[in-house]
PDB file of C-alpha atoms in Angstrom:
ATOM      1  CA  MET R   1     118.583  70.021  98.719  1.00  0.00           C
ATOM      2  CA  LYS R   2     121.158  72.287 100.394  1.00  0.00           C
ATOM      3  CA  VAL R   3     124.787  71.402  99.796  1.00  0.00           C
ATOM      4  CA  HIS R   4     127.103  71.903 102.765  1.00  0.00           C
ATOM      5  CA  SER R   5     129.994  69.587 101.897  1.00  0.00           C
ATOM      6  CA  LEU R   6     131.613  67.710  99.036  1.00  0.00           C
ATOM      7  CA  ALA R   7     129.832  64.551 100.245  1.00  0.00           C
ATOM      8  CA  ASP R   8     126.469  66.312  99.901  1.00  0.00           C
ATOM      9  CA  LEU R   9     127.472  67.435  96.422  1.00  0.00           C
ATOM     10  CA  LYS R  10     128.352  63.851  95.472  1.00  0.00           C
ATOM     11  CA  ARG R  11     124.954  62.622  96.681  1.00  0.00           C
ATOM     12  CA  LEU R  12     123.265  65.406  94.696  1.00  0.00           C
ATOM     13  CA  ARG R  13     125.084  64.384  91.525  1.00  0.00           C
ATOM     14  CA  GLN R  14     124.139  60.715  92.081  1.00  0.00           C
ATOM     15  CA  GLU R  15     120.484  61.712  92.492  1.00  0.00           C
ATOM     16  CA  MET R  16     120.587  63.745  89.270  1.00  0.00           C
ATOM     17  CA  GLN R  17     122.164  60.795  87.434  1.00  0.00           C
ATOM     18  CA  ARG R  18     119.377  58.533  88.741  1.00  0.00           C
ATOM     19  CA  ARG R  19     116.715  60.981  87.531  1.00  0.00           C
ATOM     20  CA  ALA R  20     118.384  61.221  84.123  1.00  0.00           C
ATOM     21  CA  ALA R  21     118.426  57.406  83.838  1.00  0.00           C
ATOM     22  CA  GLU R  22     114.723  57.214  84.742  1.00  0.00           C
ATOM     23  CA  HIS R  23     113.919  59.920  82.169  1.00  0.00           C
ATOM     24  CA  ALA R  24     115.845  58.007  79.463  1.00  0.00           C
ATOM     25  CA  ALA R  25     114.054  54.759  80.351  1.00  0.00           C
ATOM     26  CA  ALA R  26     110.661  56.496  80.105  1.00  0.00           C
ATOM     27  CA  GLN R  27     111.568  57.864  76.672  1.00  0.00           C
ATOM     28  CA  ARG R  28     112.594  54.401  75.444  1.00  0.00           C
ATOM     29  CA  ALA R  29     109.343  52.924  76.742  1.00  0.00           C
ATOM     30  CA  ALA R  30     107.325  55.641  74.931  1.00  0.00           C
ATOM     31  CA  GLN R  31     109.161  54.928  71.667  1.00  0.00           C
ATOM     32  CA  GLU R  32     108.493  51.190  72.012  1.00  0.00           C
ATOM     33  CA  ARG R  33     104.769  51.879  72.622  1.00  0.00           C
ATOM     34  CA  ALA R  34     104.655  54.060  69.507  1.00  0.00           C
ATOM     35  CA  VAL R  35     106.166  51.259  67.401  1.00  0.00           C
ATOM     36  CA  ARG R  36     103.651  48.728  68.780  1.00  0.00           C
ATOM     37  CA  ASP R  37     100.702  51.083  68.188  1.00  0.00           C
ATOM     38  CA  ARG R  38     101.767  51.642  64.578  1.00  0.00           C
ATOM     39  CA  ALA R  39     102.063  47.902  63.991  1.00  0.00           C
ATOM     40  CA  LEU R  40      98.567  47.321  65.463  1.00  0.00           C
ATOM     41  CA  PHE R  41      97.121  50.085  63.257  1.00  0.00           C
ATOM     42  CA  GLU R  42      98.671  48.611  60.097  1.00  0.00           C
ATOM     43  CA  ARG R  43      97.292  45.159  60.922  1.00  0.00           C
ATOM     44  CA  ALA R  44      93.830  46.601  61.620  1.00  0.00           C
ATOM     45  CA  VAL R  45      93.684  48.609  58.384  1.00  0.00           C
ATOM     46  CA  GLY R  46      94.962  45.779  56.237  1.00  0.00           C
ATOM     47  CA  PRO R  47      96.537  46.082  52.764  1.00  0.00           C
ATOM     48  CA  VAL R  48      96.231  49.492  51.085  1.00  0.00           C
ATOM     49  CA  ARG R  49      96.674  50.805  47.545  1.00  0.00           C
ATOM     50  CA  PRO R  50      98.411  54.085  46.660  1.00  0.00           C
ATOM     51  CA  LEU R  51      96.259  56.853  45.147  1.00  0.00           C
ATOM     52  CA  ARG R  52      96.424  57.442  41.405  1.00  0.00           C
ATOM     53  CA  PRO R  53      98.733  60.280  40.293  1.00  0.00           C
ATOM     54  CA  HIS R  54      96.776  63.567  40.140  1.00  0.00           C
ATOM     55  CA  GLY R  55      99.304  65.509  38.076  1.00  0.00           C
ATOM     56  CA  ARG R  56      99.463  68.442  40.461  1.00  0.00           C
ATOM     57  CA  ALA R  57     102.769  69.822  41.655  1.00  0.00           C
ATOM     58  CA  ILE R  58     103.394  69.436  45.353  1.00  0.00           C
ATOM     59  CA  ALA R  59     105.595  72.061  46.914  1.00  0.00           C
ATOM     60  CA  GLU R  60     107.972  70.455  49.331  1.00  0.00           C
ATOM     61  CA  ARG R  61     108.537  72.377  52.519  1.00  0.00           C
ATOM     62  CA  PRO R  62     111.792  71.848  54.368  1.00  0.00           C
ATOM     63  CA  THR R  63     111.271  70.094  57.665  1.00  0.00           C
ATOM     64  CA  PRO R  64     112.583  72.227  60.523  1.00  0.00           C
ATOM     65  CA  LEU R  65     115.341  70.656  62.564  1.00  0.00           C
ATOM     66  CA  PRO R  66     114.070  69.301  65.879  1.00  0.00           C
ATOM     67  CA  LEU R  67     115.157  71.309  68.905  1.00  0.00           C
ATOM     68  CA  PRO R  68     115.848  69.289  72.053  1.00  0.00           C
ATOM     69  CA  ARG R  69     114.009  71.834  74.203  1.00  0.00           C
ATOM     70  CA  GLN R  70     113.320  69.442  77.070  1.00  0.00           C
ATOM     71  CA  ARG R  71     116.934  68.282  77.178  1.00  0.00           C
ATOM     72  CA  GLN R  72     118.129  71.883  77.156  1.00  0.00           C
ATOM     73  CA  ALA R  73     115.721  72.724  79.984  1.00  0.00           C
ATOM     74  CA  ASP R  74     116.898  69.673  81.936  1.00  0.00           C
ATOM     75  CA  GLU R  75     120.543  70.678  81.484  1.00  0.00           C
ATOM     76  CA  ARG R  76     119.803  74.191  82.726  1.00  0.00           C
ATOM     77  CA  ALA R  77     117.990  72.750  85.744  1.00  0.00           C
ATOM     78  CA  VAL R  78     120.904  70.399  86.495  1.00  0.00           C
ATOM     79  CA  MET R  79     123.314  73.319  86.273  1.00  0.00           C
ATOM     80  CA  ARG R  80     121.259  75.327  88.744  1.00  0.00           C
ATOM     81  CA  GLU R  81     121.039  72.384  91.163  1.00  0.00           C
ATOM     82  CA  ALA R  82     124.707  71.407  90.831  1.00  0.00           C
ATOM     83  CA  LEU R  83     125.997  74.884  91.733  1.00  0.00           C
ATOM     84  CA  SER R  84     124.379  75.695  95.046  1.00  0.00           C
ATOM     85  CA  ASP R  85     124.527  79.139  96.668  1.00  0.00           C
ATOM     86  CA  ALA R  86     124.178  77.405 100.051  1.00  0.00           C
ATOM     87  CA  PHE R  87     127.574  75.707  99.716  1.00  0.00           C
ATOM     88  CA  ASP R  88     130.066  77.196 102.202  1.00  0.00           C
ATOM     89  CA  ALA R  89     133.306  77.443 100.243  1.00  0.00           C
ATOM     90  CA  GLU R  90     135.065  79.640 102.784  1.00  0.00           C
ATOM     91  CA  THR R  91     135.910  76.638 104.964  1.00  0.00           C
ATOM     92  CA  LEU R  92     137.794  75.068 102.034  1.00  0.00           C
ATOM     93  CA  LEU R  93     139.753  78.151 100.991  1.00  0.00           C
ATOM     94  CA  HIS R  94     143.333  78.545 102.144  1.00  0.00           C
ATOM     95  CA  THR R  95     143.885  81.747 104.071  1.00  0.00           C
ATOM     96  CA  ASP R  96     147.027  83.505 102.877  1.00  0.00           C
ATOM     97  CA  GLU R  97     147.639  86.965 101.470  1.00  0.00           C
ATOM     98  CA  HIS R  98     145.043  86.054  98.832  1.00  0.00           C
ATOM     99  CA  LEU R  99     142.311  83.429  99.138  1.00  0.00           C
ATOM    100  CA  SER R 100     143.127  80.337  97.083  1.00  0.00           C
ATOM    101  CA  PHE R 101     141.816  76.802  96.670  1.00  0.00           C
ATOM    102  CA  ARG R 102     143.357  73.446  95.827  1.00  0.00           C
ATOM    103  CA  ARG R 103     141.895  69.954  95.875  1.00  0.00           C
ATOM    104  CA  PRO R 104     142.937  67.549  98.646  1.00  0.00           C
ATOM    105  CA  GLY R 105     146.026  65.663  97.515  1.00  0.00           C
ATOM    106  CA  LEU R 106     147.527  68.603  95.619  1.00  0.00           C
ATOM    107  CA  GLY R 107     150.626  70.176  97.119  1.00  0.00           C
ATOM    108  CA  PRO R 108     150.980  73.900  97.858  1.00  0.00           C
ATOM    109  CA  ASP R 109     153.455  74.183  94.963  1.00  0.00           C
ATOM    110  CA  VAL R 110     150.484  73.944  92.572  1.00  0.00           C
ATOM    111  CA  VAL R 111     149.025  77.155  93.990  1.00  0.00           C
ATOM    112  CA  ARG R 112     152.431  78.868  93.912  1.00  0.00           C
ATOM    113  CA  ARG R 113     153.018  77.894  90.276  1.00  0.00           C
ATOM    114  CA  LEU R 114     149.505  78.963  89.334  1.00  0.00           C
ATOM    115  CA  ARG R 115     150.032  82.336  91.032  1.00  0.00           C
ATOM    116  CA  ARG R 116     153.362  82.819  89.223  1.00  0.00           C
ATOM    117  CA  GLY R 117     151.643  82.291  85.873  1.00  0.00           C
ATOM    118  CA  GLU R 118     153.423  79.078  84.878  1.00  0.00           C
ATOM    119  CA  TRP R 119     150.301  77.902  83.034  1.00  0.00           C
ATOM    120  CA  ALA R 120     149.274  79.993  80.037  1.00  0.00           C
ATOM    121  CA  ILE R 121     145.715  81.342  80.181  1.00  0.00           C
ATOM    122  CA  GLN R 122     143.827  79.635  77.343  1.00  0.00           C
ATOM    123  CA  ALA R 123     140.322  81.094  77.692  1.00  0.00           C
ATOM    124  CA  GLU R 124     138.453  83.758  79.642  1.00  0.00           C
ATOM    125  CA  LEU R 125     134.940  84.315  80.950  1.00  0.00           C
ATOM    126  CA  ASP R 126     133.777  87.812  81.941  1.00  0.00           C
ATOM    127  CA  LEU R 127     130.801  87.836  84.326  1.00  0.00           C
ATOM    128  CA  HIS R 128     130.560  91.634  84.620  1.00  0.00           C
ATOM    129  CA  GLY R 129     126.980  92.903  84.719  1.00  0.00           C
ATOM    130  CA  LEU R 130     125.310  89.477  84.889  1.00  0.00           C
ATOM    131  CA  ARG R 131     122.603  88.538  87.375  1.00  0.00           C
ATOM    132  CA  THR R 132     123.433  85.742  89.797  1.00  0.00           C
ATOM    133  CA  ASP R 133     121.413  83.042  88.000  1.00  0.00           C
ATOM    134  CA  GLU R 134     122.839  83.980  84.613  1.00  0.00           C
ATOM    135  CA  ALA R 135     126.384  84.116  85.987  1.00  0.00           C
ATOM    136  CA  ARG R 136     125.924  80.663  87.559  1.00  0.00           C
ATOM    137  CA  GLU R 137     124.815  79.140  84.246  1.00  0.00           C
ATOM    138  CA  ARG R 138     127.543  80.881  82.252  1.00  0.00           C
ATOM    139  CA  LEU R 139     130.262  79.776  84.641  1.00  0.00           C
ATOM    140  CA  GLY R 140     129.086  76.163  84.796  1.00  0.00           C
ATOM    141  CA  GLY R 141     128.900  75.907  81.003  1.00  0.00           C
ATOM    142  CA  PHE R 142     132.243  77.648  80.523  1.00  0.00           C
ATOM    143  CA  ILE R 143     134.102  75.301  82.878  1.00  0.00           C
ATOM    144  CA  ARG R 144     132.425  72.234  81.381  1.00  0.00           C
ATOM    145  CA  ASP R 145     133.236  73.247  77.796  1.00  0.00           C
ATOM    146  CA  ALA R 146     136.816  74.255  78.623  1.00  0.00           C
ATOM    147  CA  HIS R 147     137.431  70.869  80.231  1.00  0.00           C
ATOM    148  CA  ARG R 148     135.926  69.041  77.244  1.00  0.00           C
ATOM    149  CA  GLN R 149     138.291  70.975  74.971  1.00  0.00           C
ATOM    150  CA  GLY R 150     141.276  69.880  77.053  1.00  0.00           C
ATOM    151  CA  LEU R 151     142.105  73.371  78.332  1.00  0.00           C
ATOM    152  CA  ARG R 152     144.213  73.491  81.513  1.00  0.00           C
ATOM    153  CA  CYS R 153     144.177  77.135  82.636  1.00  0.00           C
ATOM    154  CA  VAL R 154     141.402  79.729  82.301  1.00  0.00           C
ATOM    155  CA  ARG R 155     140.568  83.138  83.751  1.00  0.00           C
ATOM    156  CA  VAL R 156     137.222  84.034  85.314  1.00  0.00           C
ATOM    157  CA  VAL R 157     136.548  87.748  85.748  1.00  0.00           C
ATOM    158  CA  HIS R 158     133.982  88.434  88.491  1.00  0.00           C
ATOM    159  CA  GLY R 159     134.725  92.115  89.026  1.00  0.00           C
ATOM    160  CA  LYS R 160     135.756  94.172  92.037  1.00  0.00           C
ATOM    161  CA  GLY R 161     132.237  95.342  92.875  1.00  0.00           C
ATOM    162  CA  LEU R 162     133.009  99.038  92.333  1.00  0.00           C
ATOM    163  CA  GLY R 163     129.661  99.524  90.602  1.00  0.00           C
ATOM    164  CA  SER R 164     127.645  97.502  93.139  1.00  0.00           C
ATOM    165  CA  PRO R 165     125.640  98.966  96.046  1.00  0.00           C
ATOM    166  CA  GLY R 166     128.058  99.544  98.908  1.00  0.00           C
ATOM    167  CA  LYS R 167     130.886  98.744  96.459  1.00  0.00           C
ATOM    168  CA  THR R 168     130.699  95.114  97.588  1.00  0.00           C
ATOM    169  CA  PRO R 169     131.773  92.447  95.049  1.00  0.00           C
ATOM    170  CA  VAL R 170     128.534  90.456  94.890  1.00  0.00           C
ATOM    171  CA  LEU R 171     129.787  87.766  92.518  1.00  0.00           C
ATOM    172  CA  LYS R 172     133.226  87.233  94.049  1.00  0.00           C
ATOM    173  CA  GLY R 173     132.140  84.978  96.912  1.00  0.00           C
ATOM    174  CA  ARG R 174     129.580  83.210  94.727  1.00  0.00           C
ATOM    175  CA  VAL R 175     132.193  82.428  92.073  1.00  0.00           C
ATOM    176  CA  HIS R 176     134.522  80.981  94.739  1.00  0.00           C
ATOM    177  CA  SER R 177     131.703  78.728  95.959  1.00  0.00           C
ATOM    178  CA  TRP R 178     130.646  77.624  92.471  1.00  0.00           C
ATOM    179  CA  LEU R 179     134.196  76.793  91.379  1.00  0.00           C
ATOM    180  CA  VAL R 180     134.820  74.672  94.485  1.00  0.00           C
ATOM    181  CA  GLN R 181     131.732  72.626  93.558  1.00  0.00           C
ATOM    182  CA  LYS R 182     132.936  71.931  89.991  1.00  0.00           C
ATOM    183  CA  SER R 183     134.814  68.626  89.872  1.00  0.00           C
ATOM    184  CA  GLU R 184     136.730  69.827  86.786  1.00  0.00           C
ATOM    185  CA  VAL R 185     138.476  72.470  88.927  1.00  0.00           C
ATOM    186  CA  LEU R 186     141.745  71.461  90.588  1.00  0.00           C
ATOM    187  CA  ALA R 187     142.761  74.828  92.021  1.00  0.00           C
ATOM    188  CA  PHE R 188     142.341  78.569  91.684  1.00  0.00           C
ATOM    189  CA  VAL R 189     144.075  81.719  92.874  1.00  0.00           C
ATOM    190  CA  GLN R 190     143.452  85.439  92.692  1.00  0.00           C
ATOM    191  CA  ALA R 191     144.866  86.845  89.469  1.00  0.00           C
ATOM    192  CA  ARG R 192     148.052  88.892  89.362  1.00  0.00           C
ATOM    193  CA  PRO R 193     147.522  92.662  88.906  1.00  0.00           C
ATOM    194  CA  ALA R 194     148.321  92.392  85.191  1.00  0.00           C
ATOM    195  CA  ASP R 195     145.636  89.690  84.813  1.00  0.00           C
ATOM    196  CA  GLY R 196     142.828  91.422  86.711  1.00  0.00           C
ATOM    197  CA  GLY R 197     144.010  91.386  90.338  1.00  0.00           C
ATOM    198  CA  ALA R 198     141.227  91.177  92.931  1.00  0.00           C
ATOM    199  CA  GLY R 199     138.595  91.192  90.187  1.00  0.00           C
ATOM    200  CA  ALA R 200     139.567  87.861  88.610  1.00  0.00           C
ATOM    201  CA  LEU R 201     140.608  84.281  89.342  1.00  0.00           C
ATOM    202  CA  ILE R 202     143.062  82.029  87.531  1.00  0.00           C
ATOM    203  CA  VAL R 203     141.628  78.507  87.452  1.00  0.00           C
ATOM    204  CA  LEU R 204     143.505  75.245  86.878  1.00  0.00           C
ATOM    205  CA  LEU R 205     141.419  72.445  85.333  1.00  0.00           C
ATOM    206  CA  ARG R 206     142.030  68.750  85.715  1.00  0.00           C
ATOM    207  CA  THR R 207     142.920  66.442  82.846  1.00  0.00           C
ATOM    208  CA  ALA R 208     141.405  63.012  82.178  1.00  0.00           C
ATOM    209  CA  SER R 209     144.389  61.371  83.897  1.00  0.00           C
ATOM    210  CA  HIS R 210     143.378  62.971  87.198  1.00  0.00           C
ATOM    211  CA  GLY R 211     140.041  61.134  87.219  1.00  0.00           C
ATOM    212  CA  ARG R 212     137.191  62.749  89.092  1.00  0.00           C
ATOM    213  CA  ALA R 213     138.210  64.851  92.085  1.00  0.00           C
TER     214      ALA R 213
END
């Protein structure tokens, strides 16, 4: 599904939530079937007696911790779907001396304060040298974790593209698009020269009191 607007993104998230609910229901049903099958087996076998002690030592092997591989794969798939490369962020960016973004309802003073550095940078993600898919996953996870930790202001370094073919910043436009799609993001601006300039963005994250943007 191609995402062309915030409404499309909302529908995509609702569809992913529906799929997750169906997956959880299927897992619960499988667990219930396993419990019923075990009960039927015990009734069919009838009473049993334990074996007599044989006197041999039994080496206990530690049971490896279960890895939620399917859940991890599902989360990676959701991250890839949620951050679409087809989303046109340029129509939502404010055109000034530097491209910036702010959610509807936020005043321009938020962008000005963010540009002046009134919020301290609390964490940083450097995407230099990453392929597009890897950068997408790293960025999505970074923003999600920063918001969960209650961080307000972070820096995302996407690079100036000096080492790219044609010296074009490949990730810059993608990062703009991905950040616009993240509901945790309230606003972002190009970093000041001391903070990375054209190769980085300063991102303001919402708090729980803002609700979902």
